[in-house]
Amino acid sequence: MAAPNLIDRLFRTQRARDAAALRRLRDTCDTLMSERGAANSAKFAALAMERYATLGDGAREAFFGLLAERYAPDPERVLACAKAYAAERSAENLASLFQEVEPPRQELLRRINRAPQGTAALVRMRANLLKAVKANPALAAVDADFTHLFGSWFGPGFLELARVDWKSPASLLEQIIRHEAVHAVRDWDDLRRRLEPDRRCFAFLHPALPDELLIFVEVALLEDMPAAIDPLIESRDVDAHSTKARCAVFYSISNCQPGLRGVSLGDFLIKRVCEYLQRETPSVRRFCTLSPMPGFAAWLRAGAPLDAE
């Protein structure tokens, strides 16, 4: 009986530690929300992130629950402002309604963002949140606030388009290997082939996440549009004269930051790359994407037997 009692005591001790850590984080967030000076705000923002980093998975989910409840809009005040605006549609009443509708947790996240490396920490926090939302859909409102803020913080004006080639820092090349989500990079030789003169790899970076790729796309410069992906991936023939290319084939796009899932990056990346390639290689006139299963859509449209084995 000694062992089970010891395990129970350990669990109780861990729960007590998590509860104490959560209370400290809650108090820090409350203090952060009450601070008016920028210097003090940055200090408490850093402390909040430091304390969040000590939480276990269960305590993190509890913290997200705290964000959902403690920093939610006040329904009665929202309703009162809505009634006031309905009665008199003035700019003042509309501003008051906007102020009440916005969840206070959005301001909390903005203030946490003042900490050194605050943006990167919040991206990691959202990655944790997305896991918690699967088990607790009530946290979706908190996720909506992250998505709303990230949509501004990672807007087009803040993104840096970078070409990744064999001369890029090893840390970036390793990220390409690690995060390739469509066609796995087998080894360094495989990566080098994807960065040869007839290929291109472009990524978005952000000043708040230095040396971290947000998303990247791989492109093949060809004379004609390929009919299948396998020959393109397996090919070892290198056409060093990309000026012969007439077609740019986007064959893989991968998100490197789980915490930025749902933030619009891919479409804008492809548009920026098209503009870049038009300047760099004027002979390219056709731009296309290549599905991992070319012909699949046509097969379905032709009336494929969906009940076939």
Coordinates of C-alpha atoms in Angstrom, one line a residue:
M1 CA 0.0 0.0 0.0
A2 CA 3.0 2.3 0.5
A3 CA 3.6 2.8 -3.2
P4 CA 0.0 3.9 -4.1
N5 CA 0.0 6.3 -1.2
L6 CA 3.3 7.7 -2.3
I7 CA 2.0 8.2 -5.9
D8 CA -1.2 9.9 -4.5
R9 CA 1.0 12.2 -2.5
L10 CA 3.1 13.0 -5.5
F11 CA 0.0 13.8 -7.6
R12 CA -1.4 16.0 -4.8
T13 CA 1.9 17.8 -4.5
Q14 CA 2.1 18.3 -8.3
R15 CA -1.5 19.6 -8.4
A16 CA -0.7 22.0 -5.5
R17 CA 2.4 23.3 -7.3
D18 CA 0.4 23.8 -10.5
A19 CA -2.4 25.6 -8.6
A20 CA 0.2 27.9 -6.9
A21 CA 1.9 28.6 -10.3
L22 CA -1.4 29.3 -11.9
R23 CA -2.3 31.8 -9.1
R24 CA 1.0 33.6 -9.5
L25 CA 0.5 33.8 -13.3
R26 CA -3.1 35.1 -12.8
D27 CA -1.9 37.8 -10.3
T28 CA 0.9 38.8 -12.7
C29 CA -1.7 39.2 -15.6
D30 CA -3.9 41.2 -13.3
T31 CA -1.0 43.5 -12.5
L32 CA 0.0 43.8 -16.1
M33 CA -3.5 44.9 -17.0
S34 CA -3.5 47.6 -14.4
E35 CA 0.0 49.0 -15.3
R36 CA 0.1 52.3 -17.2
G37 CA 3.8 52.8 -17.7
A38 CA 5.5 51.1 -20.7
A39 CA 8.6 50.1 -18.8
N40 CA 6.7 48.4 -16.0
S41 CA 4.4 46.7 -18.5
A42 CA 7.3 45.2 -20.3
K43 CA 8.7 43.9 -17.0
F44 CA 5.4 42.3 -16.0
A45 CA 4.9 40.9 -19.5
A46 CA 8.2 39.2 -19.3
L47 CA 7.3 37.8 -15.9
A48 CA 4.0 36.5 -17.2
M49 CA 5.7 34.6 -20.0
E50 CA 8.3 33.3 -17.6
R51 CA 5.6 32.0 -15.2
Y52 CA 3.6 30.6 -18.1
A53 CA 6.6 28.6 -19.2
T54 CA 6.7 26.7 -15.9
L55 CA 3.1 25.4 -16.2
G56 CA 2.4 21.8 -17.1
D57 CA -0.2 20.8 -19.7
G58 CA -3.0 20.6 -17.3
A59 CA -2.2 24.0 -15.7
R60 CA -1.9 25.5 -19.2
E61 CA -5.3 24.4 -20.1
A62 CA -6.6 25.9 -16.8
F63 CA -4.9 29.2 -17.7
F64 CA -6.7 29.2 -21.1
G65 CA -9.9 28.6 -19.2
L66 CA -9.0 31.6 -17.0
L67 CA -8.5 33.7 -20.1
A68 CA -11.9 32.6 -21.4
E69 CA -13.8 33.5 -18.2
R70 CA -11.8 36.2 -16.3
Y71 CA -10.9 38.3 -19.4
A72 CA -14.2 38.0 -21.3
P73 CA -16.5 40.9 -22.2
D74 CA -19.1 41.8 -19.7
P75 CA -22.5 40.7 -21.3
E76 CA -24.5 43.3 -19.4
R77 CA -22.3 46.2 -20.4
V78 CA -22.2 45.0 -24.0
L79 CA -26.0 44.8 -24.0
A80 CA -26.3 48.3 -22.4
C81 CA -24.0 49.8 -25.0
A82 CA -25.8 48.0 -27.8
K83 CA -29.2 49.4 -26.6
A84 CA -27.6 52.9 -26.3
Y85 CA -26.3 52.7 -29.9
A86 CA -29.7 51.4 -31.2
A87 CA -31.4 54.3 -29.5
E88 CA -28.9 56.9 -30.7
R89 CA -26.5 55.9 -33.5
S90 CA -23.8 58.4 -32.6
A91 CA -20.0 58.0 -33.1
E92 CA -19.6 58.1 -29.3
N93 CA -22.1 55.3 -28.7
L94 CA -20.5 53.2 -31.4
A95 CA -17.0 53.7 -29.9
S96 CA -18.4 52.7 -26.5
L97 CA -19.9 49.5 -28.0
F98 CA -16.6 48.6 -29.7
Q99 CA -14.8 49.1 -26.5
E100 CA -17.1 46.8 -24.6
V101 CA -17.4 44.1 -27.2
E102 CA -13.6 43.6 -27.5
P103 CA -12.5 40.9 -25.0
P104 CA -10.1 42.3 -22.4
R105 CA -7.9 39.3 -23.1
Q106 CA -7.0 40.9 -26.4
E107 CA -5.5 43.8 -24.5
L108 CA -3.7 41.4 -22.2
L109 CA -2.2 39.6 -25.2
R110 CA -1.1 43.0 -26.6
R111 CA 0.6 43.8 -23.3
I112 CA 2.3 40.4 -23.1
N113 CA 3.6 41.2 -26.6
R114 CA 5.7 44.0 -25.1
A115 CA 8.0 41.5 -23.5
P116 CA 11.3 40.7 -25.2
Q117 CA 10.6 37.9 -27.7
G118 CA 6.9 38.3 -26.7
T119 CA 5.6 37.6 -30.1
A120 CA 7.5 34.3 -30.5
A121 CA 6.3 33.3 -27.0
L122 CA 2.7 34.0 -27.9
V123 CA 3.0 32.0 -31.1
R124 CA 4.2 29.1 -29.0
M125 CA 1.4 29.7 -26.5
R126 CA -1.2 29.5 -29.3
A127 CA 0.3 26.2 -30.4
N128 CA -0.5 24.9 -26.9
L129 CA -3.9 26.5 -27.1
L130 CA -4.8 24.7 -30.3
K131 CA -4.1 21.3 -28.6
A132 CA -6.3 22.4 -25.7
V133 CA -9.2 23.5 -27.9
K134 CA -9.5 20.0 -29.3
A135 CA -10.4 18.7 -25.8
N136 CA -12.3 21.8 -24.7
P137 CA -14.2 23.6 -27.6
A138 CA -15.2 26.4 -25.1
L139 CA -11.7 27.7 -25.6
A140 CA -12.4 28.6 -29.2
A141 CA -13.2 32.2 -28.3
V142 CA -9.7 32.6 -26.9
D143 CA -8.3 31.1 -30.1
A144 CA -10.4 33.6 -32.1
D145 CA -8.6 36.5 -30.2
F146 CA -5.2 35.1 -31.0
T147 CA -6.1 34.7 -34.7
H148 CA -7.5 38.2 -34.8
L149 CA -4.3 39.7 -33.3
F150 CA -1.9 37.6 -35.4
G151 CA -3.8 38.6 -38.5
S152 CA -2.5 42.2 -37.8
W153 CA 0.9 41.3 -36.4
F154 CA 1.7 39.0 -39.3
G155 CA 0.2 41.2 -42.0
P156 CA 1.9 41.5 -45.4
G157 CA 3.7 44.7 -44.4
F158 CA 5.6 42.9 -41.6
L159 CA 6.7 39.8 -43.7
E160 CA 10.1 39.5 -45.3
L161 CA 10.3 37.4 -48.5
A162 CA 13.6 35.4 -48.5
R163 CA 15.0 33.1 -51.0
V164 CA 16.5 30.0 -49.4
D165 CA 19.4 28.4 -51.3
W166 CA 22.3 26.1 -50.6
K167 CA 24.3 29.1 -49.3
S168 CA 21.6 30.0 -46.7
P169 CA 22.5 29.5 -43.0
A170 CA 22.4 25.9 -41.9
S171 CA 19.7 26.7 -39.3
L172 CA 17.3 27.7 -42.1
L173 CA 18.2 24.6 -44.2
E174 CA 17.5 22.4 -41.2
Q175 CA 14.1 24.0 -40.9
I176 CA 13.3 23.1 -44.5
I177 CA 14.1 19.5 -43.8
R178 CA 12.2 19.4 -40.5
H179 CA 9.0 21.1 -41.7
E180 CA 8.6 19.9 -45.2
A181 CA 5.0 18.6 -45.0
V182 CA 4.2 17.5 -48.5
H183 CA 7.2 15.7 -50.0
A184 CA 9.6 14.6 -47.2
V185 CA 13.2 15.6 -47.7
R186 CA 15.1 12.3 -47.4
D187 CA 18.6 13.7 -46.7
W188 CA 20.9 16.6 -47.4
D189 CA 21.5 15.4 -51.0
D190 CA 17.8 15.5 -51.6
L191 CA 17.6 19.0 -50.2
R192 CA 20.5 20.2 -52.3
R193 CA 18.7 18.9 -55.4
R194 CA 15.7 21.0 -54.5
L195 CA 17.9 24.1 -54.3
E196 CA 19.7 23.6 -57.7
P197 CA 19.6 26.4 -60.3
D198 CA 16.4 25.1 -61.9
R199 CA 14.6 25.1 -58.5
R200 CA 13.6 27.8 -56.1
C201 CA 12.6 27.9 -52.4
F202 CA 11.1 31.0 -50.9
A203 CA 10.1 31.7 -47.3
F204 CA 8.5 34.4 -45.2
L205 CA 10.3 35.6 -42.1
H206 CA 9.2 38.1 -39.5
P207 CA 11.4 40.6 -37.5
A208 CA 9.9 39.4 -34.2
L209 CA 11.0 35.8 -35.0
P210 CA 14.5 36.2 -36.3
D211 CA 16.0 33.1 -38.0
E212 CA 12.7 31.3 -37.9
L213 CA 10.8 30.4 -41.1
L214 CA 7.1 31.0 -41.0
I215 CA 6.2 29.3 -44.2
F216 CA 8.0 28.2 -47.3
V217 CA 7.2 27.2 -50.9
E218 CA 9.2 25.0 -53.3
V219 CA 9.1 25.8 -57.0
A220 CA 10.4 24.0 -60.1
L221 CA 11.3 26.1 -63.2
L222 CA 10.5 23.9 -66.3
E223 CA 10.1 24.3 -70.0
D224 CA 6.7 22.6 -69.9
M225 CA 4.1 21.8 -67.2
P226 CA 4.7 18.3 -65.8
A227 CA 2.0 15.6 -65.8
A228 CA 3.0 14.1 -62.5
I229 CA 4.9 14.9 -59.3
D230 CA 7.1 11.8 -59.0
P231 CA 9.4 12.5 -62.0
L232 CA 9.8 16.1 -60.7
I233 CA 10.8 15.0 -57.2
E234 CA 13.0 12.1 -58.3
S235 CA 14.7 13.8 -61.2
R236 CA 18.5 14.3 -60.9
D237 CA 18.9 16.2 -64.1
V238 CA 19.7 19.8 -63.5
D239 CA 19.1 22.5 -66.1
A240 CA 21.4 25.2 -65.0
H241 CA 20.0 27.6 -67.5
S242 CA 16.8 28.7 -65.9
T243 CA 16.3 31.3 -68.7
K244 CA 14.9 28.3 -70.7
A245 CA 12.1 28.0 -68.2
R246 CA 8.6 28.8 -69.4
C247 CA 6.6 27.4 -66.5
A248 CA 6.9 27.8 -62.7
V249 CA 5.5 24.9 -60.8
F250 CA 4.6 25.3 -57.2
Y251 CA 4.8 21.7 -55.9
S252 CA 5.1 22.1 -52.1
I253 CA 4.1 24.6 -49.4
S254 CA 4.7 24.0 -45.7
N255 CA 3.8 25.9 -42.5
C256 CA 6.7 26.0 -40.0
Q257 CA 4.8 27.5 -37.1
P258 CA 1.9 25.5 -35.6
G259 CA 0.9 28.6 -33.6
L260 CA 0.2 30.4 -36.9
R261 CA -2.3 27.9 -38.2
G262 CA -5.2 29.7 -39.8
V263 CA -3.4 32.9 -40.3
S264 CA -3.4 33.8 -44.0
L265 CA 0.2 33.4 -45.2
G266 CA 0.2 30.9 -48.1
D267 CA -1.8 32.9 -50.7
F268 CA 0.3 36.0 -50.2
L269 CA 3.5 34.1 -50.3
I270 CA 2.6 32.6 -53.7
K271 CA 1.6 36.0 -55.1
R272 CA 4.9 37.5 -53.9
V273 CA 6.9 34.7 -55.4
C274 CA 5.1 35.0 -58.7
E275 CA 6.1 38.7 -58.8
Y276 CA 9.7 37.9 -57.9
L277 CA 10.0 35.2 -60.6
Q278 CA 8.5 37.5 -63.2
R279 CA 11.3 40.0 -62.5
E280 CA 14.0 37.4 -62.1
T281 CA 13.1 35.1 -65.0
P282 CA 11.0 37.0 -67.6
S283 CA 10.7 33.9 -69.8
V284 CA 8.4 32.3 -67.2
R285 CA 4.8 32.9 -68.4
R286 CA 2.9 30.1 -66.8
F287 CA 2.4 29.6 -63.1
C288 CA 0.7 26.5 -61.7
T289 CA 0.4 24.2 -58.7
L290 CA 0.9 20.5 -58.9
S291 CA -1.1 18.2 -56.7
P292 CA 0.5 15.2 -55.0
M293 CA -2.1 13.2 -56.9
P294 CA -2.4 14.8 -60.4
G295 CA -5.5 13.6 -62.3
F296 CA -7.4 12.7 -59.1
A297 CA -10.0 15.4 -59.5
A298 CA -10.6 14.5 -63.1
W299 CA -10.9 10.8 -62.1
L300 CA -13.6 11.8 -59.6
R301 CA -15.5 14.0 -62.1
A302 CA -15.5 11.1 -64.6
G303 CA -17.6 9.0 -62.2
A304 CA -15.1 7.0 -60.3
P305 CA -16.6 4.0 -58.4
L306 CA -16.4 5.4 -54.9
D307 CA -17.4 2.1 -53.4
A308 CA -14.4 0.3 -55.0
E309 CA -11.8 -1.2 -52.8

